[in-house]
Short mmCIF file of C-alpha atoms in Angstrom, two decimals:
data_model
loop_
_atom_site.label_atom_id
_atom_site.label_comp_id
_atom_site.label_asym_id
_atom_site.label_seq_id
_atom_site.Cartn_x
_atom_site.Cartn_y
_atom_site.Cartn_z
CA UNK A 20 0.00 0.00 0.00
CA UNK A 21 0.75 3.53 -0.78
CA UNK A 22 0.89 6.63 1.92
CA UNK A 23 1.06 9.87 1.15
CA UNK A 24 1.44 12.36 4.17
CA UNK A 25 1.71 15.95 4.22
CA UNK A 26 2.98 18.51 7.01
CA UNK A 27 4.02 22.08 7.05
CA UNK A 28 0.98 23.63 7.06
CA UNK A 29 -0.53 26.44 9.94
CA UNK A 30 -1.34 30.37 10.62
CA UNK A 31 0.16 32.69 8.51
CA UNK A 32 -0.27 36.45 8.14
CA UNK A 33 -0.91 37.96 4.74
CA UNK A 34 2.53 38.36 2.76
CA UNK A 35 4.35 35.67 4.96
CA UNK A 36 5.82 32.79 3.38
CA UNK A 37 4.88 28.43 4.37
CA UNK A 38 6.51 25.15 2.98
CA UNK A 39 4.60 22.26 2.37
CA UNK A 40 6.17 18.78 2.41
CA UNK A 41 4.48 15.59 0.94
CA UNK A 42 6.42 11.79 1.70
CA UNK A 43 5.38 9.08 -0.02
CA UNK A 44 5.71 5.56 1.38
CA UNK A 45 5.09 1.97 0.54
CA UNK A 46 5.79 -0.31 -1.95
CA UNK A 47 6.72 2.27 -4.69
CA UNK A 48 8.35 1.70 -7.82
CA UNK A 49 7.76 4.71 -9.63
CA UNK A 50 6.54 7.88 -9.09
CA UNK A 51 5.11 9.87 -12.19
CA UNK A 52 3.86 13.32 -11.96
CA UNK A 53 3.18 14.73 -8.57
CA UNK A 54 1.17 17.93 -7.20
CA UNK A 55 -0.56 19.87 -5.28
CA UNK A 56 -3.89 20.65 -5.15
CA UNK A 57 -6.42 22.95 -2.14
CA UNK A 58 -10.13 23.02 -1.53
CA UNK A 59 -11.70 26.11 0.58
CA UNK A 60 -14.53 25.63 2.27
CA UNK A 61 -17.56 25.71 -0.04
CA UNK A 62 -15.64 25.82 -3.26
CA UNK A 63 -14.40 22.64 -5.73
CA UNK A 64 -10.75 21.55 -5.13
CA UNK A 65 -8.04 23.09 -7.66
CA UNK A 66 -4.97 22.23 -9.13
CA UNK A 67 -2.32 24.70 -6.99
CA UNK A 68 0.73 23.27 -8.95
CA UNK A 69 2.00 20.09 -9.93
CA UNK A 70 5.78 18.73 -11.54
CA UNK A 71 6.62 16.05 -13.29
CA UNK A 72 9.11 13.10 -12.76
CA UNK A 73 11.87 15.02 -14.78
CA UNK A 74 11.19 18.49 -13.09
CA UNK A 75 8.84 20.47 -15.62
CA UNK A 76 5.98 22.49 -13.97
CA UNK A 77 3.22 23.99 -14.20
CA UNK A 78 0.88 26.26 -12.33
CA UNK A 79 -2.77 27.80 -11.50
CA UNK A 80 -2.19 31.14 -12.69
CA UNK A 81 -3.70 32.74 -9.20
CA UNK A 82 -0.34 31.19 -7.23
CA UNK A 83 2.06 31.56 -10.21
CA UNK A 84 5.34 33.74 -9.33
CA UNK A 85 4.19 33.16 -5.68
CA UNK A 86 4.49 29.35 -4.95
CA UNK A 87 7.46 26.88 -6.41
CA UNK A 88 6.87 23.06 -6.22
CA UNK A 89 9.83 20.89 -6.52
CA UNK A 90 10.30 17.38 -5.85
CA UNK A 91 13.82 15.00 -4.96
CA UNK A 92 12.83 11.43 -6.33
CA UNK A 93 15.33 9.67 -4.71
CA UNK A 94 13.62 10.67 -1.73
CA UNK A 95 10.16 10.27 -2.83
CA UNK A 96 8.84 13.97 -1.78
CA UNK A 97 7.61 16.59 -2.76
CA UNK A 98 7.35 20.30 -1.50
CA UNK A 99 5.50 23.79 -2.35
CA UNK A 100 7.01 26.72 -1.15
CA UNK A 101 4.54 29.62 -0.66
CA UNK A 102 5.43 33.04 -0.26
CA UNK A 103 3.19 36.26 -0.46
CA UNK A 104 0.58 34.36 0.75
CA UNK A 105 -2.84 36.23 1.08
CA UNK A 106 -6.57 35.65 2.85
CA UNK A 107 -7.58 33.55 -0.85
CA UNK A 108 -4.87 31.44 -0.07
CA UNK A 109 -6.73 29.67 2.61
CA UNK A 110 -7.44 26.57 2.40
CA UNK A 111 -6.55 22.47 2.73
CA UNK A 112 -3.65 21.39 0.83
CA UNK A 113 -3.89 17.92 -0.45
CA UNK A 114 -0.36 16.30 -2.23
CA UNK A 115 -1.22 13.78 -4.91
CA UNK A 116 1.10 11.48 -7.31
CA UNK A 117 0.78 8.95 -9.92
CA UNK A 118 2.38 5.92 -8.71
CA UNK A 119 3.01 2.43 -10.74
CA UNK A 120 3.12 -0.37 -8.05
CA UNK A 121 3.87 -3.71 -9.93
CA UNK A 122 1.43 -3.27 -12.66
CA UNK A 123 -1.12 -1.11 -11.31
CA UNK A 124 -0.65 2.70 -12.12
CA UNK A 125 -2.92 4.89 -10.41
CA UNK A 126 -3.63 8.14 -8.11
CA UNK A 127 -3.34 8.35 -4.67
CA UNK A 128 -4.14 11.35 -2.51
CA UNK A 129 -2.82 12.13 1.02
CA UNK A 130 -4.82 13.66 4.17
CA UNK A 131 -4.33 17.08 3.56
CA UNK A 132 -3.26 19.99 5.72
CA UNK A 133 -4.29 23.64 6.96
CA UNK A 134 -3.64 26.37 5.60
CA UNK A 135 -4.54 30.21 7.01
CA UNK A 136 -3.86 32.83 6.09
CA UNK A 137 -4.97 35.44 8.26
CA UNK A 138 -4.57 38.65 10.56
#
């Protein structure tokens, strides 16, 4: 089986800066494209950023210029550095990744984590 965990998230004030971490664990053999995504309450959950296995990214154009995601495979994690952050910014974080585990190849999700941004 396959976990994803998250940390790194909390109370921030506007313009202050958060990292996110994602580890994957389990019987991985490859890890394919990897990202990020948030869901505020009320609203559908969005793609923040996400990277692929040989570093290319892309990003929603609300975070772009303001977050980085980058990723060490040898490690099997992932992180998204946040910086400016403002009130819209609030929301839980979720890290996702397209694993291959013998044959299978499919999506797997973590928990999530907090993040507010807030006076």
């Amino acid at each position: 089986q396959v976990q994803l965990v998250e940390s790194g998230g909390g109370l921030v004030q506007p313009g202050g800066s958060l990292r996110l971490s994602c580890a994957a664990s389990g019987s991985i053999e490859i890890i394919h494209s990897m990202a990020w995504y948030r869901q505020a309450p009320g609203k559908e959950r969005e793609l923040v950023a996400r990277i692929s296995r040989d570093g290319s990214t892309n990003y929603a154009e609300s975070v772009k210029d303001r977050f980085a995601i980058s990723r060490d495979n040898a490690k099997n994690t992932m992180s998204l550095q946040m910086n400016s952050l403002k009130p819209e910014d609030t929301a839980g974080y979720y890290c996702s990744a397209i694993i291959t585990i013998a044959t299978s190849l499919r999506k797997y999700w973590g928990q999530g984590t907090q993040v507010t941004v807030s006076s």
